[in-house]
């Protein structure tokens, strides 16, 4: 998801005061905007594109939540994560679809990556794997939205397996985002880890293409302590990393237009990575062929670098309350 039209369906969400932890998060001595360009972290780009092609294939039937296509996508993710040595678990919930009145089942997929030195504070790194399914007999493959973020999360999972994070990371493949952030909302309402231990959410939704080579990162306007960190990340990033879409008019502010909105509603800071809307957004033409592989790989490297840096910087921030 991620359009201003979708917002109409969202309930107004009360703003909660940030946790005390939030105040300390990333408040440690800041890297500056003058920081050196950084070397993109290694990822298996061939595997990334293979995963993308599988998730975006017609056989996944558009990965609609509560459908056989959605279950097939989840099985694929489960197999991939098990092959890496992880033990994924399902987070089940029920929801009422926008297009039908009877309740349906959603199942997010969770993987806990224990921290090397701190298992108290947790980073939730996420992407929704569902899309809108089949309409009038036409499969909506949802390649950019959000097979791109889903395959990226697999690449991040692989990286964290090879080189474990300092703090515990919860990898969350959300279901039913297209129905109104249902999987993420279900998790923050029935979390598997106490919310006060969640230091931040880093969410990806549509990271596969942009004609100008631009990737947005949102969250710095709502959580200004991210600002120095984001400035340094942007310097020397392998994509044009732009900040924005996290303040201003409702149509321009993407905060509640993907799963990070569920975390923000609980006062948990977030970073959201995604591209501007494009002509194939939420159309049946959001196909594998429209992805720009070079940009996509560099976008995933940028998000992985952000995960590594937030993980590192948590070590110098205050402990949770
Ligand atoms: Zn989406």
GROMACS .gro file of C-alpha atoms and ligand atoms in nm:
model
  322
    1UNK     CA    1   0.000   0.000   0.000
    2UNK     CA    2   0.098   0.361   0.012
    3UNK     CA    3  -0.130   0.609  -0.148
    4UNK     CA    4  -0.326   0.904  -0.026
    5UNK     CA    5  -0.651   0.738  -0.135
    6UNK     CA    6  -0.589   0.449   0.099
    7UNK     CA    7  -0.572   0.680   0.395
    8UNK     CA    8  -0.944   0.733   0.393
    9UNK     CA    9  -0.984   0.384   0.533
   10UNK     CA   10  -0.752   0.438   0.822
   11UNK     CA   11  -0.890   0.526   1.158
   12UNK     CA   12  -0.749   0.837   1.315
   13UNK     CA   13  -0.481   0.721   1.552
   14UNK     CA   14  -0.411   0.880   1.882
   15UNK     CA   15  -0.058   0.999   1.929
   16UNK     CA   16   0.105   0.847   2.233
   17UNK     CA   17   0.391   1.015   2.411
   18UNK     CA   18   0.719   0.856   2.317
   19UNK     CA   19   0.873   0.610   2.552
   20UNK     CA   20   1.158   0.735   2.764
   21UNK     CA   21   1.373   0.503   2.564
   22UNK     CA   22   1.288   0.702   2.258
   23UNK     CA   23   1.445   1.009   2.405
   24UNK     CA   24   1.772   0.831   2.441
   25UNK     CA   25   1.759   0.648   2.113
   26UNK     CA   26   2.024   0.773   1.878
   27UNK     CA   27   2.092   1.069   2.103
   28UNK     CA   28   2.448   0.951   2.142
   29UNK     CA   29   2.729   1.155   1.986
   30UNK     CA   30   2.620   1.215   1.633
   31UNK     CA   31   2.800   1.132   1.318
   32UNK     CA   32   2.799   1.445   1.111
   33UNK     CA   33   2.691   1.521   0.759
   34UNK     CA   34   3.059   1.551   0.675
   35UNK     CA   35   3.107   1.180   0.735
   36UNK     CA   36   3.293   0.984   0.472
   37UNK     CA   37   3.112   0.795   0.198
   38UNK     CA   38   3.053   0.442   0.309
   39UNK     CA   39   3.108   0.106   0.145
   40UNK     CA   40   2.780  -0.070   0.066
   41UNK     CA   41   2.745  -0.392   0.266
   42UNK     CA   42   2.765  -0.717   0.071
   43UNK     CA   43   2.443  -0.888  -0.028
   44UNK     CA   44   2.372  -1.176  -0.264
   45UNK     CA   45   2.209  -0.975  -0.542
   46UNK     CA   46   2.135  -1.280  -0.760
   47UNK     CA   47   1.949  -1.443  -0.472
   48UNK     CA   48   1.767  -1.116  -0.401
   49UNK     CA   49   1.637  -1.103  -0.757
   50UNK     CA   50   1.549  -1.475  -0.752
   51UNK     CA   51   1.343  -1.423  -0.438
   52UNK     CA   52   1.176  -1.122  -0.595
   53UNK     CA   53   1.087  -1.315  -0.911
   54UNK     CA   54   0.934  -1.600  -0.710
   55UNK     CA   55   0.728  -1.375  -0.484
   56UNK     CA   56   0.607  -1.172  -0.782
   57UNK     CA   57   0.522  -1.476  -0.993
   58UNK     CA   58   0.166  -1.535  -1.115
   59UNK     CA   59   0.159  -1.859  -0.912
   60UNK     CA   60   0.148  -1.646  -0.595
   61UNK     CA   61  -0.185  -1.505  -0.715
   62UNK     CA   62  -0.111  -1.159  -0.584
   63UNK     CA   63  -0.046  -1.279  -0.225
   64UNK     CA   64  -0.377  -1.153  -0.088
   65UNK     CA   65  -0.412  -1.208   0.287
   66UNK     CA   66  -0.616  -1.514   0.381
   67UNK     CA   67  -0.601  -1.668   0.032
   68UNK     CA   68  -0.412  -1.971  -0.106
   69UNK     CA   69  -0.175  -1.733  -0.286
   70UNK     CA   70  -0.090  -1.562   0.040
   71UNK     CA   71  -0.029  -1.900   0.204
   72UNK     CA   72   0.197  -2.002  -0.083
   73UNK     CA   73   0.407  -1.689  -0.042
   74UNK     CA   74   0.431  -1.755   0.332
   75UNK     CA   75   0.546  -2.113   0.270
   76UNK     CA   76   0.816  -1.987   0.038
   77UNK     CA   77   0.937  -1.738   0.298
   78UNK     CA   78   0.930  -2.006   0.567
   79UNK     CA   79   1.139  -2.242   0.355
   80UNK     CA   80   1.392  -1.973   0.270
   81UNK     CA   81   1.428  -1.870   0.635
   82UNK     CA   82   1.464  -2.232   0.750
   83UNK     CA   83   1.732  -2.287   0.488
   84UNK     CA   84   1.923  -1.999   0.652
   85UNK     CA   85   1.895  -2.176   0.987
   86UNK     CA   86   1.616  -1.968   1.136
   87UNK     CA   87   1.299  -2.087   1.307
   88UNK     CA   88   1.019  -1.861   1.183
   89UNK     CA   89   0.692  -1.842   1.376
   90UNK     CA   90   0.351  -1.727   1.263
   91UNK     CA   91   0.157  -1.445   1.426
   92UNK     CA   92  -0.208  -1.515   1.351
   93UNK     CA   93  -0.491  -1.265   1.363
   94UNK     CA   94  -0.831  -1.217   1.208
   95UNK     CA   95  -0.958  -0.915   1.025
   96UNK     CA   96  -1.253  -0.804   0.821
   97UNK     CA   97  -1.162  -0.736   0.462
   98UNK     CA   98  -1.252  -0.416   0.286
   99UNK     CA   99  -1.406  -0.619   0.008
  100UNK     CA  100  -1.596  -0.879   0.208
  101UNK     CA  101  -1.790  -0.875   0.532
  102UNK     CA  102  -1.683  -1.209   0.679
  103UNK     CA  103  -1.368  -1.220   0.892
  104UNK     CA  104  -1.052  -1.355   0.734
  105UNK     CA  105  -0.732  -1.494   0.877
  106UNK     CA  106  -0.402  -1.316   0.848
  107UNK     CA  107  -0.063  -1.459   0.938
  108UNK     CA  108   0.250  -1.256   0.975
  109UNK     CA  109   0.582  -1.436   0.984
  110UNK     CA  110   0.834  -1.354   1.259
  111UNK     CA  111   1.199  -1.438   1.307
  112UNK     CA  112   1.391  -1.351   1.620
  113UNK     CA  113   1.761  -1.290   1.569
  114UNK     CA  114   1.924  -1.286   1.915
  115UNK     CA  115   2.162  -1.002   1.986
  116UNK     CA  116   2.530  -1.075   2.046
  117UNK     CA  117   2.555  -0.849   2.347
  118UNK     CA  118   2.206  -0.718   2.428
  119UNK     CA  119   1.889  -0.921   2.407
  120UNK     CA  120   1.685  -0.664   2.599
  121UNK     CA  121   1.638  -0.397   2.339
  122UNK     CA  122   1.489  -0.499   2.009
  123UNK     CA  123   1.484  -0.356   1.661
  124UNK     CA  124   1.186  -0.457   1.452
  125UNK     CA  125   1.285  -0.471   1.084
  126UNK     CA  126   0.987  -0.530   0.860
  127UNK     CA  127   0.811  -0.549   0.526
  128UNK     CA  128   0.461  -0.660   0.429
  129UNK     CA  129   0.447  -0.964   0.201
  130UNK     CA  130   0.079  -0.943   0.107
  131UNK     CA  131  -0.065  -0.763  -0.192
  132UNK     CA  132  -0.415  -0.724  -0.334
  133UNK     CA  133  -0.458  -1.061  -0.506
  134UNK     CA  134  -0.662  -1.125  -0.820
  135UNK     CA  135  -0.918  -0.881  -0.956
  136UNK     CA  136  -1.147  -0.960  -1.247
  137UNK     CA  137  -0.930  -1.258  -1.329
  138UNK     CA  138  -0.612  -1.052  -1.345
  139UNK     CA  139  -0.327  -1.123  -1.105
  140UNK     CA  140  -0.183  -0.817  -0.936
  141UNK     CA  141   0.173  -0.931  -0.879
  142UNK     CA  142   0.272  -0.645  -0.652
  143UNK     CA  143   0.638  -0.666  -0.744
  144UNK     CA  144   0.746  -0.331  -0.611
  145UNK     CA  145   0.456  -0.331  -0.363
  146UNK     CA  146   0.586  -0.517  -0.177
  147UNK     CA  147   0.764  -0.824  -0.306
  148UNK     CA  148   1.061  -0.585  -0.325
  149UNK     CA  149   1.064  -0.514   0.049
  150UNK     CA  150   0.991  -0.878   0.128
  151UNK     CA  151   1.286  -1.013  -0.073
  152UNK     CA  152   1.497  -0.735   0.077
  153UNK     CA  153   1.405  -0.858   0.425
  154UNK     CA  154   1.526  -1.206   0.327
  155UNK     CA  155   1.857  -1.052   0.219
  156UNK     CA  156   1.883  -0.870   0.552
  157UNK     CA  157   1.799  -1.196   0.731
  158UNK     CA  158   2.086  -1.366   0.548
  159UNK     CA  159   2.325  -1.086   0.638
  160UNK     CA  160   2.227  -1.097   1.006
  161UNK     CA  161   2.280  -1.473   1.004
  162UNK     CA  162   2.634  -1.433   0.879
  163UNK     CA  163   2.713  -1.141   1.106
  164UNK     CA  164   2.472  -1.127   1.402
  165UNK     CA  165   2.351  -0.789   1.535
  166UNK     CA  166   2.458  -0.653   1.871
  167UNK     CA  167   2.094  -0.617   1.976
  168UNK     CA  168   1.811  -0.854   1.916
  169UNK     CA  169   1.638  -0.798   1.583
  170UNK     CA  170   1.284  -0.913   1.512
  171UNK     CA  171   1.232  -0.966   1.141
  172UNK     CA  172   0.862  -0.922   1.065
  173UNK     CA  173   0.698  -1.017   0.737
  174UNK     CA  174   0.358  -0.854   0.786
  175UNK     CA  175   0.037  -0.985   0.636
  176UNK     CA  176  -0.274  -0.784   0.542
  177UNK     CA  177  -0.103  -0.448   0.517
  178UNK     CA  178  -0.315  -0.377   0.212
  179UNK     CA  179  -0.623  -0.415   0.432
  180UNK     CA  180  -0.514  -0.135   0.662
  181UNK     CA  181  -0.183  -0.230   0.828
  182UNK     CA  182  -0.361  -0.524   0.989
  183UNK     CA  183  -0.062  -0.748   1.057
  184UNK     CA  184   0.149  -0.476   1.216
  185UNK     CA  185  -0.146  -0.347   1.416
  186UNK     CA  186  -0.225  -0.698   1.536
  187UNK     CA  187   0.135  -0.736   1.651
  188UNK     CA  188   0.158  -0.407   1.842
  189UNK     CA  189  -0.177  -0.493   2.006
  190UNK     CA  190  -0.058  -0.845   2.098
  191UNK     CA  191   0.319  -0.817   2.081
  192UNK     CA  192   0.548  -1.116   2.120
  193UNK     CA  193   0.802  -0.883   2.283
  194UNK     CA  194   0.699  -0.612   2.534
  195UNK     CA  195   0.662  -0.289   2.339
  196UNK     CA  196   0.877  -0.095   2.586
  197UNK     CA  197   1.169  -0.306   2.469
  198UNK     CA  198   1.119  -0.212   2.105
  199UNK     CA  199   1.369   0.060   2.031
  200UNK     CA  200   1.259   0.130   1.674
  201UNK     CA  201   1.088  -0.006   1.366
  202UNK     CA  202   1.266   0.001   1.031
  203UNK     CA  203   1.010  -0.069   0.760
  204UNK     CA  204   1.037  -0.117   0.384
  205UNK     CA  205   0.752  -0.083   0.136
  206UNK     CA  206   0.833  -0.035  -0.236
  207UNK     CA  207   1.210  -0.019  -0.273
  208UNK     CA  208   1.252  -0.162  -0.624
  209UNK     CA  209   1.247   0.121  -0.876
  210UNK     CA  210   1.271   0.492  -0.932
  211UNK     CA  211   1.352   0.672  -1.255
  212UNK     CA  212   1.563   0.930  -1.072
  213UNK     CA  213   1.746   0.677  -0.854
  214UNK     CA  214   1.587   0.825  -0.543
  215UNK     CA  215   1.496   0.638  -0.228
  216UNK     CA  216   1.310   0.815   0.050
  217UNK     CA  217   1.367   0.768   0.417
  218UNK     CA  218   1.089   0.898   0.640
  219UNK     CA  219   1.081   0.927   1.017
  220UNK     CA  220   1.332   1.202   1.088
  221UNK     CA  221   1.065   1.472   1.109
  222UNK     CA  222   0.865   1.280   1.367
  223UNK     CA  223   1.175   1.163   1.555
  224UNK     CA  224   1.435   1.439   1.511
  225UNK     CA  225   1.705   1.249   1.697
  226UNK     CA  226   1.737   1.040   1.384
  227UNK     CA  227   1.841   1.348   1.190
  228UNK     CA  228   2.221   1.345   1.231
  229UNK     CA  229   2.220   0.974   1.171
  230UNK     CA  230   2.020   1.012   0.852
  231UNK     CA  231   2.240   1.294   0.727
  232UNK     CA  232   2.547   1.078   0.761
  233UNK     CA  233   2.373   0.782   0.601
  234UNK     CA  234   2.280   0.991   0.299
  235UNK     CA  235   2.638   1.101   0.242
  236UNK     CA  236   2.798   0.852   0.010
  237UNK     CA  237   2.490   0.628  -0.003
  238UNK     CA  238   2.473   0.422  -0.325
  239UNK     CA  239   2.129   0.572  -0.399
  240UNK     CA  240   2.007   0.929  -0.375
  241UNK     CA  241   1.871   0.906  -0.024
  242UNK     CA  242   1.612   1.176   0.027
  243UNK     CA  243   1.446   1.266   0.352
  244UNK     CA  244   1.081   1.361   0.365
  245UNK     CA  245   0.724   1.239   0.343
  246UNK     CA  246   0.703   1.240   0.721
  247UNK     CA  247   0.543   1.578   0.789
  248UNK     CA  248   0.319   1.836   0.633
  249UNK     CA  249  -0.010   1.777   0.456
  250UNK     CA  250  -0.182   1.441   0.500
  251UNK     CA  251  -0.136   1.356   0.135
  252UNK     CA  252   0.238   1.415   0.158
  253UNK     CA  253   0.300   1.246   0.493
  254UNK     CA  254   0.349   0.870   0.448
  255UNK     CA  255   0.369   0.795   0.821
  256UNK     CA  256   0.040   0.606   0.830
  257UNK     CA  257   0.055   0.468   0.479
  258UNK     CA  258   0.249   0.157   0.563
  259UNK     CA  259   0.315  -0.059   0.868
  260UNK     CA  260   0.542   0.190   1.046
  261UNK     CA  261   0.216   0.373   1.126
  262UNK     CA  262   0.122   0.102   1.374
  263UNK     CA  263   0.449   0.159   1.563
  264UNK     CA  264   0.425   0.537   1.547
  265UNK     CA  265   0.076   0.511   1.698
  266UNK     CA  266   0.237   0.348   2.001
  267UNK     CA  267   0.508   0.612   2.026
  268UNK     CA  268   0.779   0.385   1.889
  269UNK     CA  269   1.019   0.565   1.655
  270UNK     CA  270   1.038   0.447   1.299
  271UNK     CA  271   1.233   0.475   0.980
  272UNK     CA  272   1.046   0.403   0.661
  273UNK     CA  273   1.222   0.336   0.329
  274UNK     CA  274   1.035   0.358  -0.001
  275UNK     CA  275   1.012   0.521  -0.341
  276UNK     CA  276   0.770   0.772  -0.485
  277UNK     CA  277   0.456   0.633  -0.644
  278UNK     CA  278   0.494   0.528  -1.008
  279UNK     CA  279   0.255   0.453  -1.295
  280UNK     CA  280   0.231   0.083  -1.205
  281UNK     CA  281   0.153   0.146  -0.840
  282UNK     CA  282  -0.143  -0.074  -0.736
  283UNK     CA  283  -0.194  -0.177  -1.097
  284UNK     CA  284  -0.179  -0.519  -1.258
  285UNK     CA  285   0.134  -0.397  -1.436
  286UNK     CA  286   0.347  -0.389  -1.117
  287UNK     CA  287   0.549  -0.674  -1.267
  288UNK     CA  288   0.898  -0.812  -1.225
  289UNK     CA  289   1.012  -0.659  -1.555
  290UNK     CA  290   0.956  -0.307  -1.423
  291UNK     CA  291   1.207  -0.342  -1.140
  292UNK     CA  292   1.540  -0.165  -1.189
  293UNK     CA  293   1.785  -0.427  -1.061
  294UNK     CA  294   2.079  -0.193  -1.004
  295UNK     CA  295   1.871   0.054  -0.809
  296UNK     CA  296   1.697  -0.222  -0.617
  297UNK     CA  297   2.022  -0.383  -0.502
  298UNK     CA  298   2.161  -0.045  -0.394
  299UNK     CA  299   1.839   0.041  -0.210
  300UNK     CA  300   1.856  -0.286  -0.016
  301UNK     CA  301   2.220  -0.218   0.069
  302UNK     CA  302   2.117   0.124   0.199
  303UNK     CA  303   1.849  -0.020   0.425
  304UNK     CA  304   2.086  -0.291   0.549
  305UNK     CA  305   2.343  -0.024   0.632
  306UNK     CA  306   2.074   0.169   0.823
  307UNK     CA  307   1.990  -0.144   1.022
  308UNK     CA  308   2.357  -0.196   1.108
  309UNK     CA  309   2.404   0.165   1.211
  310UNK     CA  310   2.093   0.181   1.429
  311UNK     CA  311   2.203  -0.145   1.590
  312UNK     CA  312   2.549  -0.003   1.658
  313UNK     CA  313   2.423   0.328   1.791
  314UNK     CA  314   2.180   0.164   2.033
  315UNK     CA  315   2.486   0.044   2.221
  316UNK     CA  316   2.565   0.398   2.326
  317UNK     CA  317   2.210   0.504   2.408
  318UNK     CA  318   2.047   0.474   2.750
  319UNK     CA  319   1.900   0.142   2.858
  320UNK     CA  320   1.524   0.095   2.839
  321UNK     CA  321   1.310   0.201   3.129
  322LIG    ZN1  322   0.281  -0.171   0.019
   0.00000   0.00000   0.00000
